[in-house]
mmCIF file of C-alpha atoms in Angstrom:
data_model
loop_
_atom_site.group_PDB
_atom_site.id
_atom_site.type_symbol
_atom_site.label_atom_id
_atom_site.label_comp_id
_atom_site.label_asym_id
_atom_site.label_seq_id
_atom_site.Cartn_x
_atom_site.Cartn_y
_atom_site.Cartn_z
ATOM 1 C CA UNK G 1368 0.000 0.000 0.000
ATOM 2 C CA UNK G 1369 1.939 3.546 -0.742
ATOM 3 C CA UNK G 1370 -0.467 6.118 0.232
ATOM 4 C CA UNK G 1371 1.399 8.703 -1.126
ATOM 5 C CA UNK G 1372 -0.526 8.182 -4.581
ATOM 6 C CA UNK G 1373 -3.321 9.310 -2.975
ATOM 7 C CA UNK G 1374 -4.249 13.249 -4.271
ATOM 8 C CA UNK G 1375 -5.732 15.925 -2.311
ATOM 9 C CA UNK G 1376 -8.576 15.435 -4.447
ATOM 10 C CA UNK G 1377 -9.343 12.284 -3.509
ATOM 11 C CA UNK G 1378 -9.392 13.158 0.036
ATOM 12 C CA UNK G 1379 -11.603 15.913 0.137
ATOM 13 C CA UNK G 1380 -14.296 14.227 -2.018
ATOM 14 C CA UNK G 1381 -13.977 11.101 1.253
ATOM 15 C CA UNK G 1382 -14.380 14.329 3.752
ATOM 16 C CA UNK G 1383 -17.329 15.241 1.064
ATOM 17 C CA UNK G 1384 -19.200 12.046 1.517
ATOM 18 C CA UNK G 1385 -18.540 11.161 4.632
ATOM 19 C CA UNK G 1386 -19.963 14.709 6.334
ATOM 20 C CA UNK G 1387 -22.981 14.867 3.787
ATOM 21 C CA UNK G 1388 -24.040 11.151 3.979
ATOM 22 C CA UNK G 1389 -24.815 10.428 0.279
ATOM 23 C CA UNK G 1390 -22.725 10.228 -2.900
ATOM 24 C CA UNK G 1391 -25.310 13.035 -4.580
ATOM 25 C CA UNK G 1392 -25.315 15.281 -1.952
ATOM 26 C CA UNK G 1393 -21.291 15.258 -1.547
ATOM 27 C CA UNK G 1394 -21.275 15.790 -5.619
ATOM 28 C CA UNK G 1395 -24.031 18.548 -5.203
ATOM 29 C CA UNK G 1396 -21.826 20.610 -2.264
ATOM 30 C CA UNK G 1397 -18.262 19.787 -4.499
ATOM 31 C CA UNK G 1398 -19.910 21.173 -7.764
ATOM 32 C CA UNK G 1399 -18.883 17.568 -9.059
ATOM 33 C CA UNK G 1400 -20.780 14.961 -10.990
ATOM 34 C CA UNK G 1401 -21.937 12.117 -8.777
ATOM 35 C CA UNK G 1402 -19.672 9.573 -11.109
ATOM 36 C CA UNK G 1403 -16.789 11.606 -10.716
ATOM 37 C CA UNK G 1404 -17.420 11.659 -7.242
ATOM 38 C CA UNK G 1405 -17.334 7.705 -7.483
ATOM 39 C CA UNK G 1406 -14.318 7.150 -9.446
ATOM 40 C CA UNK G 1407 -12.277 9.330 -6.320
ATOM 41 C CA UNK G 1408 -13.685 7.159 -3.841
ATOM 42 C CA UNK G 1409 -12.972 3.870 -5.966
ATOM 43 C CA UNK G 1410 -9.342 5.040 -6.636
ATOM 44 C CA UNK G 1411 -8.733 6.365 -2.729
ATOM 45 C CA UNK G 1412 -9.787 2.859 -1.930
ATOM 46 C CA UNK G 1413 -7.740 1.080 -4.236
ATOM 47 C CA UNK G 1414 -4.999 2.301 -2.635
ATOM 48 C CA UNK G 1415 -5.967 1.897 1.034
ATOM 49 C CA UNK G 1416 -6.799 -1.822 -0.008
ATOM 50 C CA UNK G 1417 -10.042 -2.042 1.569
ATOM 51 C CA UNK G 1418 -13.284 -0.149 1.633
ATOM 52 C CA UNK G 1419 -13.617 2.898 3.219
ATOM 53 C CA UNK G 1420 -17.257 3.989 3.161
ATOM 54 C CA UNK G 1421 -20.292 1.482 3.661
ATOM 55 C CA UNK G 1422 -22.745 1.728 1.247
ATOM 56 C CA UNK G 1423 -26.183 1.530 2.478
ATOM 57 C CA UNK G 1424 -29.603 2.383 1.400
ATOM 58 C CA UNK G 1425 -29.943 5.608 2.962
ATOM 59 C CA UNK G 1426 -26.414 6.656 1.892
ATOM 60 C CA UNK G 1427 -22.883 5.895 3.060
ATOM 61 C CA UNK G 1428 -21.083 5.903 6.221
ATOM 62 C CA UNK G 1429 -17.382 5.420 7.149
ATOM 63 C CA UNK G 1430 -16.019 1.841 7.884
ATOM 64 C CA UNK G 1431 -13.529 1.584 10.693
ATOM 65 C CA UNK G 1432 -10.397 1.891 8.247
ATOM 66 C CA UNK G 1433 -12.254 4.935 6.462
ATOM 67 C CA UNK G 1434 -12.522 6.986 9.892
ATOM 68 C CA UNK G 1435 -8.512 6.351 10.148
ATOM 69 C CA UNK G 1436 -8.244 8.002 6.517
ATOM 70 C CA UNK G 1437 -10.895 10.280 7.720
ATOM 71 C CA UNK G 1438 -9.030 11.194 10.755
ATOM 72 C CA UNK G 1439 -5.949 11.846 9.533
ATOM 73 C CA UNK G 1440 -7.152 13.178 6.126
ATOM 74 C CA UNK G 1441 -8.387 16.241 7.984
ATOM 75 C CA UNK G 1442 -5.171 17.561 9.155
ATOM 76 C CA UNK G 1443 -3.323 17.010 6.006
ATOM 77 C CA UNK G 1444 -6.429 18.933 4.775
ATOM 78 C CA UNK G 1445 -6.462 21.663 7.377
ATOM 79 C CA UNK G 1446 -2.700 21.922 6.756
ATOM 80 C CA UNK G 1447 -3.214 22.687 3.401
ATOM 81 C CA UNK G 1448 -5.559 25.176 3.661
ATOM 82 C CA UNK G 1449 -3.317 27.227 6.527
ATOM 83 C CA UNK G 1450 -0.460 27.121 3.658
ATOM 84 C CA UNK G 1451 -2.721 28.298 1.148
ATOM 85 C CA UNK G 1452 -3.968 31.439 3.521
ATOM 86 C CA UNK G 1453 -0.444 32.079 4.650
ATOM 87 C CA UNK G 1454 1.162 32.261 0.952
ATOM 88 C CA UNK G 1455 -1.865 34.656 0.279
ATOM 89 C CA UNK G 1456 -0.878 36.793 2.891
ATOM 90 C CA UNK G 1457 -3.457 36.374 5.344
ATOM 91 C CA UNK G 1458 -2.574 35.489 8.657
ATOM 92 C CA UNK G 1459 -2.616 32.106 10.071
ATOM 93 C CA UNK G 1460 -5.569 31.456 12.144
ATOM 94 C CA UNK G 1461 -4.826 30.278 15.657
ATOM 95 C CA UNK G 1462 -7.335 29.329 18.046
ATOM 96 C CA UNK G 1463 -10.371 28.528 15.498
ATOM 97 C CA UNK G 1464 -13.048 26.308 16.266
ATOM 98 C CA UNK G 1465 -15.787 25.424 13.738
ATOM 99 C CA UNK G 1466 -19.210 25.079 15.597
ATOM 100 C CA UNK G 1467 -22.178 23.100 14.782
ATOM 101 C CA UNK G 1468 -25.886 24.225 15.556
ATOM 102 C CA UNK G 1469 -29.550 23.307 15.148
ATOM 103 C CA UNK G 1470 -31.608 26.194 14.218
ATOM 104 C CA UNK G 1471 -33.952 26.349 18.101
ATOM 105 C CA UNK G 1472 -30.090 26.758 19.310
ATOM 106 C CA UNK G 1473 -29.637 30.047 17.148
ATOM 107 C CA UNK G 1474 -32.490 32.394 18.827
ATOM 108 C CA UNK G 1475 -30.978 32.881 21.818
ATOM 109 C CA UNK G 1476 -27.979 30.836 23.076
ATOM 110 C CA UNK G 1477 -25.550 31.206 20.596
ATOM 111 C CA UNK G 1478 -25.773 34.399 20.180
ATOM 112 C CA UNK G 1479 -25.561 34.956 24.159
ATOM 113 C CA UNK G 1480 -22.359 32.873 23.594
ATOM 114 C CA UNK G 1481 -20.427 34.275 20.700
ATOM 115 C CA UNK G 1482 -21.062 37.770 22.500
ATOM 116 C CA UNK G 1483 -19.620 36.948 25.817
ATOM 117 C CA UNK G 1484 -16.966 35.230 23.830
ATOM 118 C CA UNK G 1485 -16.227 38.508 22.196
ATOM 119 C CA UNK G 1486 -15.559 40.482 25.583
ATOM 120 C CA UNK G 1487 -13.808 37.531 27.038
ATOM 121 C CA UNK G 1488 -11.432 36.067 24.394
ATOM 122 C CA UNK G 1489 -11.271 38.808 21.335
ATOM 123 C CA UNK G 1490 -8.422 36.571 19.853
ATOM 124 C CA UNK G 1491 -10.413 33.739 19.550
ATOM 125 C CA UNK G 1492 -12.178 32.571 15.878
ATOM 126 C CA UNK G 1493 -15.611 30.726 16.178
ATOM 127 C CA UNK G 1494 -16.649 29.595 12.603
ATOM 128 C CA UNK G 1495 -20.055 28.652 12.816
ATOM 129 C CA UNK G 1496 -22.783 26.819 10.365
ATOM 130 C CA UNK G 1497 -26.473 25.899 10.728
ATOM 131 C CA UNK G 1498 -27.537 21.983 10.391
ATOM 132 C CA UNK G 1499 -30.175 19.276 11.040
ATOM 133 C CA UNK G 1500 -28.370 17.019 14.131
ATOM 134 C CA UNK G 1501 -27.876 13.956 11.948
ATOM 135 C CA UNK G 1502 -25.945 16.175 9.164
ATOM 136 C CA UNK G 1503 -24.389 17.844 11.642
ATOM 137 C CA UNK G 1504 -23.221 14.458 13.833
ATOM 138 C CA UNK G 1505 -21.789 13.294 10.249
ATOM 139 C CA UNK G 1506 -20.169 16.892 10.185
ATOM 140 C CA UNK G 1507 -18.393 15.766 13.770
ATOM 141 C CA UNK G 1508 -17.306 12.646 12.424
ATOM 142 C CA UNK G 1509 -15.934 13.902 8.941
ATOM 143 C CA UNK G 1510 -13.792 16.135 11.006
ATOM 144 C CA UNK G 1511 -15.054 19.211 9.716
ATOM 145 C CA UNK G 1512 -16.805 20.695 12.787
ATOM 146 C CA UNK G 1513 -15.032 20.626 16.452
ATOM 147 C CA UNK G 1514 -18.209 21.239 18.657
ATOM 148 C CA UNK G 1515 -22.088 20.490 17.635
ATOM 149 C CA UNK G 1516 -25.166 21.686 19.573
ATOM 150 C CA UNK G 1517 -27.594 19.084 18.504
ATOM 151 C CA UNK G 1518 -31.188 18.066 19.519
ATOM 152 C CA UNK G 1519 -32.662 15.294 21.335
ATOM 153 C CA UNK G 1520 -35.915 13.908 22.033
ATOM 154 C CA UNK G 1521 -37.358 11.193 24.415
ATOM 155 C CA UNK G 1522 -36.466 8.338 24.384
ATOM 156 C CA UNK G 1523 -32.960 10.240 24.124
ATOM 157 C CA UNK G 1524 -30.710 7.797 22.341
ATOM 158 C CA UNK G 1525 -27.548 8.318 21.142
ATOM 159 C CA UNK G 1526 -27.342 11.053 17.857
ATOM 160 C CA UNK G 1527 -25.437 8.055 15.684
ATOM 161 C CA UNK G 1528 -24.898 4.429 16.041
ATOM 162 C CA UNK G 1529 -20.882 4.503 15.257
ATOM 163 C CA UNK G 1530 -18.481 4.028 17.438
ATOM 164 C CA UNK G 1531 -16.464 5.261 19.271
ATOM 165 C CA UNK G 1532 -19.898 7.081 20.992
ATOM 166 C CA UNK G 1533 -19.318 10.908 20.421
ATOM 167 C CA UNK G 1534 -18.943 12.799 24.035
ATOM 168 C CA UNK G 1535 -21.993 14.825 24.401
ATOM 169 C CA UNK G 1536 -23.114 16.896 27.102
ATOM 170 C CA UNK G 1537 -26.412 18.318 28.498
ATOM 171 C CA UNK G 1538 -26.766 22.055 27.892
ATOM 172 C CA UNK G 1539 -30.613 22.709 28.552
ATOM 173 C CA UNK G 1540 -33.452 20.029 29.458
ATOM 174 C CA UNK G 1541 -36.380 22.211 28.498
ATOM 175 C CA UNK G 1542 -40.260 21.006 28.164
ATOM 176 C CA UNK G 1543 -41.947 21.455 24.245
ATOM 177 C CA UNK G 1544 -44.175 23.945 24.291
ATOM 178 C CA UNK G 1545 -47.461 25.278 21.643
ATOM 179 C CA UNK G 1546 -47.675 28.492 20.133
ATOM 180 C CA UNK G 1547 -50.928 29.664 19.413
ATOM 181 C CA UNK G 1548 -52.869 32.690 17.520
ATOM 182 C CA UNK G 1549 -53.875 35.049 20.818
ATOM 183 C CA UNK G 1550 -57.070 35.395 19.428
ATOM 184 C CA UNK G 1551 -57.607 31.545 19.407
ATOM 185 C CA UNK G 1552 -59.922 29.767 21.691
ATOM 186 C CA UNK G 1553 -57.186 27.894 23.400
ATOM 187 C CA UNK G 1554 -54.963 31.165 24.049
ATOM 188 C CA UNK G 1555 -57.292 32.150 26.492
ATOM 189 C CA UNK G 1556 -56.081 29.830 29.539
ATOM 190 C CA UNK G 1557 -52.951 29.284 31.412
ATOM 191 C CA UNK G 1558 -52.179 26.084 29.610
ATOM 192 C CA UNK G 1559 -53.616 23.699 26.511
ATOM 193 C CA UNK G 1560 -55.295 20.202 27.631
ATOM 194 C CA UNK G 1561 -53.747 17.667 25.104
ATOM 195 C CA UNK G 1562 -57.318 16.397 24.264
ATOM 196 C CA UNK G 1563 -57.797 20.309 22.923
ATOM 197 C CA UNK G 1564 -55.619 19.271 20.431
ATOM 198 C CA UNK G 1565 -57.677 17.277 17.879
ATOM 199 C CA UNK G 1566 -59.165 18.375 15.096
ATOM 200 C CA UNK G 1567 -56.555 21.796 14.620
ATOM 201 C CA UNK G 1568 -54.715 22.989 12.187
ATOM 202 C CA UNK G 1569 -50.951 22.496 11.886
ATOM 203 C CA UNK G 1570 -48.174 24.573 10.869
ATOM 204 C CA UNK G 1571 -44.756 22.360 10.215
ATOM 205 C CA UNK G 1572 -41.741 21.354 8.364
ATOM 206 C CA UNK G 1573 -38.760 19.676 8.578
ATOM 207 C CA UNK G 1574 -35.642 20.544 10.108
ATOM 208 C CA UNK G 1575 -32.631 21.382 7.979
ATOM 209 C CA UNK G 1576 -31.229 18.332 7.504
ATOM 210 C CA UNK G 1577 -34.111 15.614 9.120
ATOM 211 C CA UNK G 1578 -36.604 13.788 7.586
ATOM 212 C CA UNK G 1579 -39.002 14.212 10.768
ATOM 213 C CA UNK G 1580 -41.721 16.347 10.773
ATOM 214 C CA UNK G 1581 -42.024 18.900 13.291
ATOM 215 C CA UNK G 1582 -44.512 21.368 14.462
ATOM 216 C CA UNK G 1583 -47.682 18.844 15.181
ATOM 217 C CA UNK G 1584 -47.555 17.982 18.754
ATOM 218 C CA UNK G 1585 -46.163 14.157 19.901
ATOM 219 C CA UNK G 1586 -48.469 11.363 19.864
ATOM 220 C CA UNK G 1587 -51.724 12.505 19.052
ATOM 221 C CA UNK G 1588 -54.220 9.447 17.996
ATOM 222 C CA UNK G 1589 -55.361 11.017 14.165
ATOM 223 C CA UNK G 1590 -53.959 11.999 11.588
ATOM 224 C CA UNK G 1591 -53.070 16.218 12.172
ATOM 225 C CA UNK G 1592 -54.528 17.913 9.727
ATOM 226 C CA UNK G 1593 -51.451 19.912 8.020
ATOM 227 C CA UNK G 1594 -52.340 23.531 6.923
ATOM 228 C CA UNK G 1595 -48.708 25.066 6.439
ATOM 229 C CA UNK G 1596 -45.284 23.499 5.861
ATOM 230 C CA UNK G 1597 -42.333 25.734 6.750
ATOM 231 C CA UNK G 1598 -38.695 24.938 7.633
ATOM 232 C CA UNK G 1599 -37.968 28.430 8.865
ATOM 233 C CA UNK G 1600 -38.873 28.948 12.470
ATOM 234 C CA UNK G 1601 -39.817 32.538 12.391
ATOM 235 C CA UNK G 1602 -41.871 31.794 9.551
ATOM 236 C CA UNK G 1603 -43.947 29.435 10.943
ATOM 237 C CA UNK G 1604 -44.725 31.999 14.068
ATOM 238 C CA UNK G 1605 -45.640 34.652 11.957
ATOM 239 C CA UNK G 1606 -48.064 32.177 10.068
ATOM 240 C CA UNK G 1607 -49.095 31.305 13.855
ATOM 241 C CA UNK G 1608 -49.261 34.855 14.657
ATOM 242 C CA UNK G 1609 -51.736 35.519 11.081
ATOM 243 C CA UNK G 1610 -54.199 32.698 12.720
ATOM 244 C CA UNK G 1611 -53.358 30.315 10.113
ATOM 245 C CA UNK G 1612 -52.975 27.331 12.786
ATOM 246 C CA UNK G 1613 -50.957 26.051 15.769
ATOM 247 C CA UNK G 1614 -47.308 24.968 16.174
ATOM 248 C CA UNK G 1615 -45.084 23.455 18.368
ATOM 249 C CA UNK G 1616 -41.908 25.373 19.667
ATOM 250 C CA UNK G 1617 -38.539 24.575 21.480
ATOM 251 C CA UNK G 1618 -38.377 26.654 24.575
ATOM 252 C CA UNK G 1619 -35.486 28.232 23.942
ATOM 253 C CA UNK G 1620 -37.230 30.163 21.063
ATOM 254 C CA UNK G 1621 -39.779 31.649 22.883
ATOM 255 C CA UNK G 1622 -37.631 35.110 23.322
ATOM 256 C CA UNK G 1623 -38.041 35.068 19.330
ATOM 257 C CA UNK G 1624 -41.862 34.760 19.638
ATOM 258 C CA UNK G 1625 -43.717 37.748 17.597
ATOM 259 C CA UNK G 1626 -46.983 39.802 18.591
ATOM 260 C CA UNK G 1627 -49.895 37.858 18.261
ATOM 261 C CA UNK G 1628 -49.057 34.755 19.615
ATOM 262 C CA UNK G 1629 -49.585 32.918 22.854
ATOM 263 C CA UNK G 1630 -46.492 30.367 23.992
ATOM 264 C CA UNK G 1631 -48.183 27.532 26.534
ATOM 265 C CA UNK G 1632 -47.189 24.239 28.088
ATOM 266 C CA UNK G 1633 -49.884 21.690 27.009
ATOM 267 C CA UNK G 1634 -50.805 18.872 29.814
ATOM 268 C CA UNK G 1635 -52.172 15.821 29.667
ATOM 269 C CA UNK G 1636 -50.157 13.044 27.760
ATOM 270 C CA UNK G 1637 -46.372 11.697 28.113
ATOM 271 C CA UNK G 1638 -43.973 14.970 29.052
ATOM 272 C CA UNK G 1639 -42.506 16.580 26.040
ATOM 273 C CA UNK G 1640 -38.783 17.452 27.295
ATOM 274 C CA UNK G 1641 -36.606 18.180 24.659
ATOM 275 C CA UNK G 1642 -32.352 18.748 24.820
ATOM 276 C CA UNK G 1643 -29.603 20.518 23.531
ATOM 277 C CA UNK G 1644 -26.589 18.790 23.288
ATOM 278 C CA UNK G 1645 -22.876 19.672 22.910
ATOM 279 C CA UNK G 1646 -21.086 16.866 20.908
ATOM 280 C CA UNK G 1647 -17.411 16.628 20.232
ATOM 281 C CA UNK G 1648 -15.358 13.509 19.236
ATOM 282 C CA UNK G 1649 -14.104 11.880 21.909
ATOM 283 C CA UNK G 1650 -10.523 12.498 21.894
ATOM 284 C CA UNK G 1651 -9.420 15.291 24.178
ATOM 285 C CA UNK G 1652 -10.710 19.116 23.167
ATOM 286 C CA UNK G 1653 -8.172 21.642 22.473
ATOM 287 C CA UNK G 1654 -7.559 24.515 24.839
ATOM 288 C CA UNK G 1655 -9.955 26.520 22.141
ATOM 289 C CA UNK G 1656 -12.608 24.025 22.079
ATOM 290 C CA UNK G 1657 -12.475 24.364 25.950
ATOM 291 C CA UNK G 1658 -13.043 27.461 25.971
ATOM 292 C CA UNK G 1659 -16.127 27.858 23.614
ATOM 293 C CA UNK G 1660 -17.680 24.783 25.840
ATOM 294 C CA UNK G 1661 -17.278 27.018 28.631
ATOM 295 C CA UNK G 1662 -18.969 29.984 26.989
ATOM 296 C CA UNK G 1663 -21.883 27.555 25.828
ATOM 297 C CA UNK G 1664 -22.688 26.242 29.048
ATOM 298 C CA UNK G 1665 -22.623 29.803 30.537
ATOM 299 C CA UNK G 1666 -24.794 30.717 28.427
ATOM 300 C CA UNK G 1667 -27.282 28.002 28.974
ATOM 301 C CA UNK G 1668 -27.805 28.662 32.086
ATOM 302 C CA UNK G 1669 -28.158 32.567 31.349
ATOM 303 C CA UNK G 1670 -30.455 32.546 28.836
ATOM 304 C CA UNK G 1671 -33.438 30.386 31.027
ATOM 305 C CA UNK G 1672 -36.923 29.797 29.760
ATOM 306 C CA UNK G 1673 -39.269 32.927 30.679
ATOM 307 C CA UNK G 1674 -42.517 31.540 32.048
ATOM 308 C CA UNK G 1675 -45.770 31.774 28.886
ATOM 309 C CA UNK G 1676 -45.960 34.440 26.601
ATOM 310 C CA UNK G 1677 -49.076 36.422 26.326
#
């Protein structure tokens, strides 16, 4: 085996596929075709002697000998691109860290953290990209984010099935809660009975990046009747906010809530907790990672749920 036949190419097209999941999608964020895409992965693992990715039906993941390639593809990578900056003239970058986040963690949390971050440690670069938690788990694994804040639902299992188990961490526990028109019926209590729930109209979507639809509350026994399909949070509360239906909401986006619409915990039913995690591979963080952790977790704790909206 002489790996040094293998070209940069080749390499970033495994980082491609291996962060975005599928052969098309890698092509689609490359500006490649999808063959081409498939020759580089053919020839990397020629080479290596062995297959790197596992090809499934809903897409490809990394085999044990791919996440060594993987692993050690992204500093060669990395390396590359501080050459590239430093010929150009710009200055290295020391002390980045490339950050991960759902969209319910962008309202209010991040923000709270990037600003403290700002005051505290000027000198410090936090490169930061919006993502569905399974996209952005395969992000953690490619080796092209450092730190994720994902989501998780009951029954709270693990974000990915491969091994070794990313570290995550707890940042908020926080109970789903229903945003509804304030001139509906139901906005005129304290809370929503579950059994309230039948027979309204929905506003949802999916996630960037997830197949799962969101926005109709958990477990409700018929089929929701769907009015509206958004991805874009603030969308969908505007649309809430124009009487056009109800829709669930993460807690932490209820500072984001517009006029016109009542936030309320709904009882009755299984609780609805939902979490933001901070993921990271498990190998010891840097001293930059360690910081931005810090600044995260500060600012989960800052930035608690106000009680409902009105």
């Amino acid at each position: 085996m002489d790996f040094s036949d293998v070209s940069l190419t080749a390499l970033r097209v495994l980082r491609a596929v291996a962060e975005q999941g599928t052969f098309t999608a890698a092509a689609a964020s490359l500006g490649y075709t999808q063959s081409a895409v498939s020759r580089q992965i053919a020839a990397i693992e020629r080479v290596a002697g062995t297959e790197l990715l596992e090809r499934r039906r809903g897409g490809a993941r990394l085999t044990p000998a791919g996440r060594v390639v993987m692993r050690r593809a992204t500093v060669v990578l990395d390396e590359i691109a501080a050459t590239a900056r430093e010929l150009s003239g710009l200055p290295e970058q020391t002390g980045t860290v490339r950050l991960g986040w759902v969209p319910s963690a962008g309202a209010d949390l991040l923000p709270h953290a990037l600003a403290a971050l700002r005051d505290s440690d000027p000198g410090l670069d936090v490169v930061s990209r919006e993502g569905g938690t399974p996209a952005l788990v395969r992000a953690v694994r490619a080796g092209t984010l450092d730190l994720a804040l994902l989501a998780s639902a009951p029954p709270f299992r693990a974000p990915d099935n491969e091994s070794p188990p990313l570290t995550l961490q707890t940042l908020t526990e926080r109970p789903l809660r229903l945003a509804v028109p304030a001139t509906h019926p139901l906005a005129r209590g304290e809370y929503v009975d579950v059994a309230d729930l039948r027979g309204q109209r929905w506003i949802a979507g999916s996630s960037a990046g997830e197949d799962r639809l969101m926005g109709v509350w958990p477990g409700l026994d018929e089929r929701p009747e769907i009015a509206h399909t958004a991805r874009d949070w603030l969308a969908k509360l505007h649309l809430v906010a124009a009487g056009c239906g109800l829709t669930t909401l993460p807690a932490s986006l209820i500072r984001a809530v517009p006029p016109g619409v009542r936030v309320l915990p709904v009882r009755g039913g299984p609780q609805e907790q939902r979490r933001l995690l901070l993921a990271h591979l498990p190998a010891p963080p840097s001293p930059a990672m360690t910081r931005v952790a810090t600044a995260l977790r500060a600012a989960a704790l800052d930035t608690r749920t106000p009680g409902p909206s009105s």
